[in-house]
Coordinates of C-alpha atoms and ligand atoms in Angstrom, one line a residue:
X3 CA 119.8 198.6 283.8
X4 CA 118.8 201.8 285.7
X5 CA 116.5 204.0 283.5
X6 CA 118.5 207.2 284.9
X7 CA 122.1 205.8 283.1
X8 CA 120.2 204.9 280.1
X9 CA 119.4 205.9 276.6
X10 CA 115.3 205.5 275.7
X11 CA 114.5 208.2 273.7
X12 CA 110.7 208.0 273.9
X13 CA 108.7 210.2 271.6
X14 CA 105.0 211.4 272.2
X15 CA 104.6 213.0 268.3
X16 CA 105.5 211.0 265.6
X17 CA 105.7 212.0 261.9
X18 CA 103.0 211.2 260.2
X19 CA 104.7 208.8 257.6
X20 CA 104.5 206.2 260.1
X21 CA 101.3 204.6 259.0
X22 CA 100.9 201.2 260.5
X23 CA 101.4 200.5 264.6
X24 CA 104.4 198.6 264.2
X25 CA 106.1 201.8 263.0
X26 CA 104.5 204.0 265.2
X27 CA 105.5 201.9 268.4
X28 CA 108.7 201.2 267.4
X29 CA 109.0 205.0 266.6
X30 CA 107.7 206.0 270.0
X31 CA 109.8 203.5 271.9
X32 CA 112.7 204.6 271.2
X33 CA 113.8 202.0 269.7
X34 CA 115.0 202.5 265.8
X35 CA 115.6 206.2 264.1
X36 CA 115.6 206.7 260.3
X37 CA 118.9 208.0 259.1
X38 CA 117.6 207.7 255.6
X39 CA 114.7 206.1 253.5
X40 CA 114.6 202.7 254.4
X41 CA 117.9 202.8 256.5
X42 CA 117.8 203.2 260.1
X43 CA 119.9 203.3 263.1
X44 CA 119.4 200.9 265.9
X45 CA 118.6 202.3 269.4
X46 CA 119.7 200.5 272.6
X47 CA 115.7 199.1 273.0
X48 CA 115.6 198.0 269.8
X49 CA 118.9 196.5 269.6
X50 CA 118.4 194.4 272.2
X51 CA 115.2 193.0 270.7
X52 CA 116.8 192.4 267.6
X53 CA 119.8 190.6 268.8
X54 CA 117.5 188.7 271.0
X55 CA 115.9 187.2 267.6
X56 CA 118.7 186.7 265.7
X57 CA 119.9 184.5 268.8
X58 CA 116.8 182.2 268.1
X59 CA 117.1 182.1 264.5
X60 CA 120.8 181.4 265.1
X61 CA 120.1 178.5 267.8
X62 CA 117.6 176.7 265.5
X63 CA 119.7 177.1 262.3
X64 CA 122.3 175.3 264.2
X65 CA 119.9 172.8 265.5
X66 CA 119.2 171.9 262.2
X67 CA 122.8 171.5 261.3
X68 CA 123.5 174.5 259.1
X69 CA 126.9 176.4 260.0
X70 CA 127.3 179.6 260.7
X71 CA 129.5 181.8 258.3
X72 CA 130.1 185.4 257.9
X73 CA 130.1 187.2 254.4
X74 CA 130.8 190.8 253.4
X75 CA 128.2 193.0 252.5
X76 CA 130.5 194.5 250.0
X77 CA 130.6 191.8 246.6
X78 CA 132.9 192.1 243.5
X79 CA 130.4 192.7 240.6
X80 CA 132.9 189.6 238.7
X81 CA 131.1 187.0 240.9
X82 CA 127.4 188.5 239.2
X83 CA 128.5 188.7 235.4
X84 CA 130.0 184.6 235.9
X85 CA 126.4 183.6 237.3
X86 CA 124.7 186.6 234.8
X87 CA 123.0 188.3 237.5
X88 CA 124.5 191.4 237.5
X89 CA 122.6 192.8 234.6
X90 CA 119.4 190.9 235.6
X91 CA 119.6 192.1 239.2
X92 CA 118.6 195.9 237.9
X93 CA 117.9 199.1 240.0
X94 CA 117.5 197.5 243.2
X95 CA 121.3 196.5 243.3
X96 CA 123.4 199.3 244.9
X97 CA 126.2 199.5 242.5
X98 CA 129.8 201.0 244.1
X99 CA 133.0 201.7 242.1
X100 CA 136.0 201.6 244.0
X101 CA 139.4 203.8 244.1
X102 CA 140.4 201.7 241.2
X103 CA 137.6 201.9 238.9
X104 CA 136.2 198.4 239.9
X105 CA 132.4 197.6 239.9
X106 CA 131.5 196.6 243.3
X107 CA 127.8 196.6 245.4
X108 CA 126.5 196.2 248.3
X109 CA 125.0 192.4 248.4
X110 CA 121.4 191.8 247.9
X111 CA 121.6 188.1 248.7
X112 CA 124.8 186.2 248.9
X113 CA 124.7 183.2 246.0
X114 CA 127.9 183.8 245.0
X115 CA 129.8 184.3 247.5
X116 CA 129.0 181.4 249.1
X117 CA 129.0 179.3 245.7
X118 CA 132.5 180.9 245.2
X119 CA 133.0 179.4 248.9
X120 CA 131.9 176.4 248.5
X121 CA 134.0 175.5 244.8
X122 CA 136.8 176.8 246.5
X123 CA 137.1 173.8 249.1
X124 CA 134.6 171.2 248.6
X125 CA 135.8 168.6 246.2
X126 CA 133.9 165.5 246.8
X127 CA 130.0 164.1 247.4
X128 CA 131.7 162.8 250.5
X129 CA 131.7 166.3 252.0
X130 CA 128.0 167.0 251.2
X131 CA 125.1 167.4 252.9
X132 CA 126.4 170.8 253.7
X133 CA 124.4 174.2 254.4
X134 CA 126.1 177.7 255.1
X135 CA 124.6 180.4 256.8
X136 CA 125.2 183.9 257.5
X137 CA 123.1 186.9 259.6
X138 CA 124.4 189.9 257.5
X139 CA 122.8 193.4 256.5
X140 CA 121.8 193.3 253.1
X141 CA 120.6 196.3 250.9
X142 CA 118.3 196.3 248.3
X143 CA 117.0 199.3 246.6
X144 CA 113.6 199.1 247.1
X145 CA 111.3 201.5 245.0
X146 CA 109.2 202.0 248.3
X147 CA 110.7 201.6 251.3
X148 CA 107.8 201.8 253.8
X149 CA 106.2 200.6 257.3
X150 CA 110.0 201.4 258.9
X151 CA 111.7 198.2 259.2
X152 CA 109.2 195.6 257.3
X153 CA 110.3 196.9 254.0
X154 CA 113.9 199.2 254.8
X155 CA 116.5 199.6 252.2
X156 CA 119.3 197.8 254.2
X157 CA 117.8 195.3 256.3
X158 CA 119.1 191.9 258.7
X159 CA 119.0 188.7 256.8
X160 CA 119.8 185.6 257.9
X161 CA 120.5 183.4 254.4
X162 CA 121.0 179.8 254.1
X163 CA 122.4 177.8 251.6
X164 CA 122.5 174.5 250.8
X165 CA 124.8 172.1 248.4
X166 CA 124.1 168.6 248.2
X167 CA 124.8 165.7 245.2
X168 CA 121.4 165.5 244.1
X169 CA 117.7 166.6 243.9
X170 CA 116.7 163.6 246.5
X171 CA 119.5 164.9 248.2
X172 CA 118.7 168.9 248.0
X173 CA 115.1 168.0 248.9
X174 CA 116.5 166.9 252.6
X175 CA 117.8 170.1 253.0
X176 CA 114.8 171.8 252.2
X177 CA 112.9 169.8 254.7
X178 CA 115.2 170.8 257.3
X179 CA 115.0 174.8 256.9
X180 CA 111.3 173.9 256.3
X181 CA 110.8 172.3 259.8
X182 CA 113.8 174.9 261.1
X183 CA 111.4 177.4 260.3
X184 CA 108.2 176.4 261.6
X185 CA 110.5 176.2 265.2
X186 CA 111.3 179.5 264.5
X187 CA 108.8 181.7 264.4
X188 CA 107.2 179.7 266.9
X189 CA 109.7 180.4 269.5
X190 CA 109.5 184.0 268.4
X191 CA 105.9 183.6 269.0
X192 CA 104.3 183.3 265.9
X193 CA 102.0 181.7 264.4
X194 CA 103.7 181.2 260.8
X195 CA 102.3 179.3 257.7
X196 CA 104.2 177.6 255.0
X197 CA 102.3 179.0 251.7
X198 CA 103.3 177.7 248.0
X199 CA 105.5 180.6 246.7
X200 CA 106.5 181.4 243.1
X201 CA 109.7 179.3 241.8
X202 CA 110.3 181.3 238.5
X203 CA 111.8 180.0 235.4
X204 CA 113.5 176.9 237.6
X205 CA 109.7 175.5 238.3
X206 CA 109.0 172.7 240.6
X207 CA 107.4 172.6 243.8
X208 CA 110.2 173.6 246.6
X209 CA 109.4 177.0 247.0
X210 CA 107.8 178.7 250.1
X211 CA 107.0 181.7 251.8
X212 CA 106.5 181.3 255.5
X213 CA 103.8 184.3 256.1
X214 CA 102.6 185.9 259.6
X215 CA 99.2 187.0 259.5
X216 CA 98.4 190.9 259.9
X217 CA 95.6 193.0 258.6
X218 CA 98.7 195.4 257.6
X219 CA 100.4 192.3 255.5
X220 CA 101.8 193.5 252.2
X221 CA 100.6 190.3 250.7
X222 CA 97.4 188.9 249.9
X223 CA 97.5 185.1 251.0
X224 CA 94.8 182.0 250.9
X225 CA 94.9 179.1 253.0
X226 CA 93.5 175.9 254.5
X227 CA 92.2 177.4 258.5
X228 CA 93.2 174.2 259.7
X229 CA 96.9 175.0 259.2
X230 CA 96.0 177.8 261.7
X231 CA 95.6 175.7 264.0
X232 CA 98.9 173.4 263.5
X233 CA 101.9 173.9 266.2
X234 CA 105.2 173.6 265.4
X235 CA 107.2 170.0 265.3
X236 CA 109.3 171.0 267.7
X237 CA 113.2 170.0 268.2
X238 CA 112.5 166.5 269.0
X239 CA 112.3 165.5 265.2
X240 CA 114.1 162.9 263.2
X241 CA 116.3 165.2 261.2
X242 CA 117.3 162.8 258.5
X243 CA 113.4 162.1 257.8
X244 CA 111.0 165.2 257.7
X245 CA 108.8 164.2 254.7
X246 CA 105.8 163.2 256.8
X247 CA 105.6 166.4 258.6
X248 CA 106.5 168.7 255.5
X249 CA 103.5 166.7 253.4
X250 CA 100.9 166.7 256.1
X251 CA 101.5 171.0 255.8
X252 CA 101.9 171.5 252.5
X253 CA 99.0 168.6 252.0
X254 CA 96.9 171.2 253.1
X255 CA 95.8 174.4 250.5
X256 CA 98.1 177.7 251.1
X257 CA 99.5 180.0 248.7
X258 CA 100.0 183.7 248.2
X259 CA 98.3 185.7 245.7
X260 CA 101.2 184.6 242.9
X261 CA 100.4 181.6 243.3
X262 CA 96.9 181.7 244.2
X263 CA 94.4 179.0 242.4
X264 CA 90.8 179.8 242.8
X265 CA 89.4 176.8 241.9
X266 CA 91.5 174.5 244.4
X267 CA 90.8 177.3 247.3
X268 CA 86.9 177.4 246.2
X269 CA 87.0 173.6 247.0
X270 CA 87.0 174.1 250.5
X271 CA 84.4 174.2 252.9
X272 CA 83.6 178.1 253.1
X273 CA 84.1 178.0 256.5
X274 CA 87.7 176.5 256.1
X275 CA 88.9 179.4 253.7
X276 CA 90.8 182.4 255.0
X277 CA 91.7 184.8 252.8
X278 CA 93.9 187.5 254.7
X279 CA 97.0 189.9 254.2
X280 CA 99.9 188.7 255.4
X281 CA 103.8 189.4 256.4
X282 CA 106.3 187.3 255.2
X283 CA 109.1 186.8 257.1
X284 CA 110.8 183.9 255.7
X285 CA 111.2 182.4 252.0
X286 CA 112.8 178.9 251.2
X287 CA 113.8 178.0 247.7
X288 CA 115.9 175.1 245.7
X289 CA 117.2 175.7 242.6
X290 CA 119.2 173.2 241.7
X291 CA 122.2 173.9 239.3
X292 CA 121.3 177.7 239.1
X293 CA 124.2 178.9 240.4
X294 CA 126.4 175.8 240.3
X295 CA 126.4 175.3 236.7
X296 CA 127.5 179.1 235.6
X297 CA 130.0 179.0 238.3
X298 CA 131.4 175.8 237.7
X299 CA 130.5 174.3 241.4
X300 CA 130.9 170.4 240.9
X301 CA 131.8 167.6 242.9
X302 CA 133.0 164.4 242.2
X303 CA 130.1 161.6 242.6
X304 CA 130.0 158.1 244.2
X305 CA 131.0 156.7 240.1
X306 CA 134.2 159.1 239.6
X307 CA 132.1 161.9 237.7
X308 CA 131.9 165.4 238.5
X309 CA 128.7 166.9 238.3
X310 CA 127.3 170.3 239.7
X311 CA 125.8 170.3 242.8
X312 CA 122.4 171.0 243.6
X313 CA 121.7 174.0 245.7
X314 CA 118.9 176.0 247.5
X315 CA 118.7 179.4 249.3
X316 CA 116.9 180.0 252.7
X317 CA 116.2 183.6 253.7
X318 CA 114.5 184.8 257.0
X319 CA 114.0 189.1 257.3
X320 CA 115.3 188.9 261.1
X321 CA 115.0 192.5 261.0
X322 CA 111.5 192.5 259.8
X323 CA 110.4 190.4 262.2
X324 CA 111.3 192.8 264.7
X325 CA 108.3 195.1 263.1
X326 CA 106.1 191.6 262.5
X327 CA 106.0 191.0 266.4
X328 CA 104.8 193.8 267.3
X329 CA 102.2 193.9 264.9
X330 CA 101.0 190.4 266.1
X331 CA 101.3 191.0 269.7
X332 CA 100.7 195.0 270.9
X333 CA 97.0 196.7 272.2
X334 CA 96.1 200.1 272.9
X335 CA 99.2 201.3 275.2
X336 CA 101.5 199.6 273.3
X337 CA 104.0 196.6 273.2
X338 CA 103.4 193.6 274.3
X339 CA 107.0 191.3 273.7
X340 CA 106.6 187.7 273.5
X341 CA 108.9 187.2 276.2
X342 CA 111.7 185.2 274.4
X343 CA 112.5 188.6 272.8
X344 CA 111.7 190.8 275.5
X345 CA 114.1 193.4 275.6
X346 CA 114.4 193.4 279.9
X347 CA 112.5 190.5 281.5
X348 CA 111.3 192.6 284.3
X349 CA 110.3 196.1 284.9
X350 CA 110.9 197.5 288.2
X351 CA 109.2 201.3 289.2
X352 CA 109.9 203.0 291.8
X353 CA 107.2 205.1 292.2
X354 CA 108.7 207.6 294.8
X355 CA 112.5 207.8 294.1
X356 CA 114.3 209.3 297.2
X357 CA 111.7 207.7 299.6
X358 CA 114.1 205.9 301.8
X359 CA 112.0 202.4 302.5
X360 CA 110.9 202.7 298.6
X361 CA 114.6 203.5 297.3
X362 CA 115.3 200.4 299.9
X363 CA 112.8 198.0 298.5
X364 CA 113.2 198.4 295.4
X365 CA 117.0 198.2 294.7
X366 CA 116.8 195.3 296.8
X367 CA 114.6 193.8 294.3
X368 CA 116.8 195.2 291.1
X369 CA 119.5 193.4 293.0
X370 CA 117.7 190.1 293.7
X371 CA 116.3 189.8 290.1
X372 CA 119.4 190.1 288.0
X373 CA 119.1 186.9 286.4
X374 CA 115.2 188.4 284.5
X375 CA 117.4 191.6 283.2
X376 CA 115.8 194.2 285.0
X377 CA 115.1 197.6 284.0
X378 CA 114.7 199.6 286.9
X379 CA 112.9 203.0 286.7
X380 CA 114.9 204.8 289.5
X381 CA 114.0 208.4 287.9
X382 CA 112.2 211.2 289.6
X383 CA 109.2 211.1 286.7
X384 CA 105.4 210.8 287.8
X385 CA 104.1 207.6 288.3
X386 CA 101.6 208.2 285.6
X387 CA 104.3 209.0 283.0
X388 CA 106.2 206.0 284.6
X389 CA 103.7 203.5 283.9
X390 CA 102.7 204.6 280.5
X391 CA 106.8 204.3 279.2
X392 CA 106.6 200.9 280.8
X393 CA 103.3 199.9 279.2
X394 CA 104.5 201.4 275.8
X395 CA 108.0 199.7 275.8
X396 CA 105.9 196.1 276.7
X397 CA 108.4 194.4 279.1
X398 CA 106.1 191.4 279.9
X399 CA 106.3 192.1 284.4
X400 CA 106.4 195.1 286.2
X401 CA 107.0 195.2 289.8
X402 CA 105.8 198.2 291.0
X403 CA 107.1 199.3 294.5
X404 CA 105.5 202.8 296.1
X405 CA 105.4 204.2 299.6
X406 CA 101.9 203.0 300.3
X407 CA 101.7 199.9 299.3
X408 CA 105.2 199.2 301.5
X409 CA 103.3 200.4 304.4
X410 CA 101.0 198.0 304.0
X411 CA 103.6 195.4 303.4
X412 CA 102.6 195.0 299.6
X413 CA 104.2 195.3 296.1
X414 CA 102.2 194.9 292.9
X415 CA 102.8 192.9 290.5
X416 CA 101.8 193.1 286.9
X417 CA 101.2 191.4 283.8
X418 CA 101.8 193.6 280.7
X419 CA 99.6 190.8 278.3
X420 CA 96.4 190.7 280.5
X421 CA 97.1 193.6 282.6
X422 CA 96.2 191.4 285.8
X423 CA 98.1 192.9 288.8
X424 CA 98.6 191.1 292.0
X425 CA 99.3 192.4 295.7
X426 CA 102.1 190.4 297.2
X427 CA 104.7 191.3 299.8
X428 CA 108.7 192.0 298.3
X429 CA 109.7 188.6 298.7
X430 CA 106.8 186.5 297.2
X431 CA 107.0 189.0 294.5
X432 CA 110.5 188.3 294.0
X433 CA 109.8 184.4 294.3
X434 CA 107.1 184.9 291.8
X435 CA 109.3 186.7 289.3
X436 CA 112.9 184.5 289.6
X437 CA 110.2 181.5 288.5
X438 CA 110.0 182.9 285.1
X439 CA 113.2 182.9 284.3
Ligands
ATP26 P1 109.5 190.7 249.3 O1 108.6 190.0 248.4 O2 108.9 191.1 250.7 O3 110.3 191.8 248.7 P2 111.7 188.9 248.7 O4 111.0 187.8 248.0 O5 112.4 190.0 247.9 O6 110.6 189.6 249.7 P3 113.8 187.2 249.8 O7 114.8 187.6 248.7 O8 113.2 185.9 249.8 O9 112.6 188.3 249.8 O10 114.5 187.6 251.2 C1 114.3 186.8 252.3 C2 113.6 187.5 253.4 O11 114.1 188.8 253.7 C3 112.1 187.8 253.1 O12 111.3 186.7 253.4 C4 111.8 189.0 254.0 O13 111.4 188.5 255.3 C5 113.1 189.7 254.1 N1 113.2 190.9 253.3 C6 113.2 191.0 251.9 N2 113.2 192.2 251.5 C7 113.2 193.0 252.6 C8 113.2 194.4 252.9 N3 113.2 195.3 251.8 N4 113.2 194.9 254.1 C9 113.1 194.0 255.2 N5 113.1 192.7 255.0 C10 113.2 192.2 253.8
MG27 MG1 111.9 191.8 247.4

């Protein structure tokens, strides 16, 4: 992409509502612009980064054998009163009456639409495990919408949902968005942690909130540091038999302030406690005949009987992580992408544009790194003003090609995380660069 054909809207004064960085940068980046409290308009820079996540959180919700699905985001208000949510949902439900006088709203969460799915066609145990997914915008009326994107009005969720014969059964599936998510928000470059959530009314213990640690966190959250320090499974799992690696997790003390037991946390060595605000980004829940009994979602068993299936519900705020990224990985001049969501790979500046040998050097380089994505900055701006958009915008390389450093043979190139710049000649610095990808 050439900088002079595109559209990045970067902003030196910001209002003064923004109050935490993520905000602030993704304000100044260009990347999102509030059309309304808590709704906001995508920008090309953003819009790449979120598309990049909800590619990951796509991949690995295939990889765990969920199936993609696409609902509306407008819902019949029938499908609430038959599971008795409608009135129980309250203000935060967007309520809608159509041309014909009938009660409609924008979905919140998709239960029952996808329970109404699923009695439709599935008849049989036979049929089950299954798990439906969709990445759809979702509003809630929030009664603060705030930070930009962490808490919006209408917001990206990718929501899961799982039907199986029995609880045994049910608790597979959990174990599999459990370990789905661990993979990722590490791939997204996170360092998540599965914490004990609230379950309600239903009880039991398959409820958790997958948190990212931030000093900005809207929640308050206690855990076990050696789960700090735990990686990710990984795809090369057995995905019939997760047990071990969900126990040896949730072995370990975690739990948001709901949920939060003193004693238990007090227990621990001092020096094992954290106690720290966090963001959560992800929340996985079964609920066994919740929605299946109202709705009359049953399947015939391995004896002949029908029974109501046992479900669960899998949420993960893709468009909330956008903001959680950046509040895990920026510094003082900005963004610094993780580069599996990087919006370009690699950011070229052409520090003299209309320089023939510079103009030269660097298109050949825009050319010969198409694979990375470039984003070459062929405008006329100063170099200062150049490197500050490039810094700000956090694209993890930078080759930066000027007249003097071609007359000495040299490019630079430059690391966005540590900042560590290197002197090479065009084509080791193309080499270098083509290595990443
Ligand atoms: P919260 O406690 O933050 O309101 P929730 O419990 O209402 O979250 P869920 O219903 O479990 O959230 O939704 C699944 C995921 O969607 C959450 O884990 C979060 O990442 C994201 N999410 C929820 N509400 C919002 C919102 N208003 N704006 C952006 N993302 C949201
Ligand atoms: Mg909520």
């Amino acid at each position: 992409m050439r900088l002079s054909r595109y559209f990045l809207p970067v902003m030196k004064d910001i209002p003064a509502e923004a109050q935490i960085v993520s905000h602030r940068l993704m304000l100044r980046a260009g990347m999102i612009r509030q059309v309304a409290a808590g709704i906001y308009s995508w920008l090309p820079l953003g819009l790449r980064v979120l598309k990049k996540i909800e590619q990951i959180v796509r991949e690995e919700q295939n990889r765990s054998g969920a199936i993609e699905i696409l609902m509306p985001t407008m819902q019949p208000a029938e499908l609430w009163k038959e599971s008795k949510r409608y009135e129980a949902y309250g203000a935060e439900m967007l309520r809608i009456v159509d041309r014909h006088e009938r009660d409609m709203l924008f979905g919140p969460t998709a239960e029952e639409v996808v329970t109404d799915i699923f009695r439709a066609y599935v008849k049989s145990y036979r049929d089950l495990p299954l798990n439906l997914y969709n990445i759809q915008w979702k509003f809630r009326d929030e009664t603060r919408p705030r930070f930009g994107v962490m808490r919006g009005r209408e917001f990206l969720m990718k929501d899961a949902y799982s039907f199986d014969v029995d609880e045994p059964a049910a608790r597979k599936a959990y174990n599999r968005m459990f370990v789905a998510y661990l993979n990722t928000f590490a791939r997204l470059g996170l360092k998540s942690i599965p914490m004990r959530a609230d379950t309600g009314p239903i009880g039991g213990d398959l409820s958790h909130e997958f948190i990212v640690l931030a000093e900005t966190g809207e929640s308050q959250v206690y855990c076990d540091r050696a789960l700090l320090d735990m990686g990710a499974p990984g795809p090369d799992v057995d995905w019939d038999d997760l047990q071990a690696i969900v126990d040896e997790r949730t072995a370990l003390y975690a739990a948001t302030d709901e949920m939060h037991d003193a004693a238990a946390f007090e227990a621990l060595k001092e020096d094992q406690r954290v106690s720290a605000r966090g963001i959560e980004v992800g929340h996985i829940f079964y609920f066994g005949e919740k929605y299946s009994k109202p709705m009359n979602a049953v399947v015939a068993g391995p004896d002949g009987q029908s029974r109501p299936i046992h479900g669960g519900s899998y949420g993960i705020g893709v468009s909330r992580l956008a903001g959680a990224i950046i509040e895990a990985s920026h510094d003082d001049a900005g963004i610094v992408w993780p580069e599996p969501v990087a919006p370009f790979g690699v950011a070229i500046v052409n520090l003299k544009a209309g320089d023939s040998a510079t103009d030269a050097a660097a298109e050949k380089a825009y050319a010969a790194l198409g694979a990375l994505d470039p984003l070459y900055d062929d405008t006329d701006a100063r170099p200062g003003a150049k490197f500050s958009t490039m810094d700000l915008i956090g694209v993890p390389w930078q080759l930066i090609v000027g007249p003097k450093g071609l007359e000495k043979g040299v490019v630079e190139v430059k690391e966005r995380r540590t900042g560590a710049k290197e002197e090479l000649s065009l084509d080791a610095a193309i080499k270098k660069l083509s290595a990443k990808k």
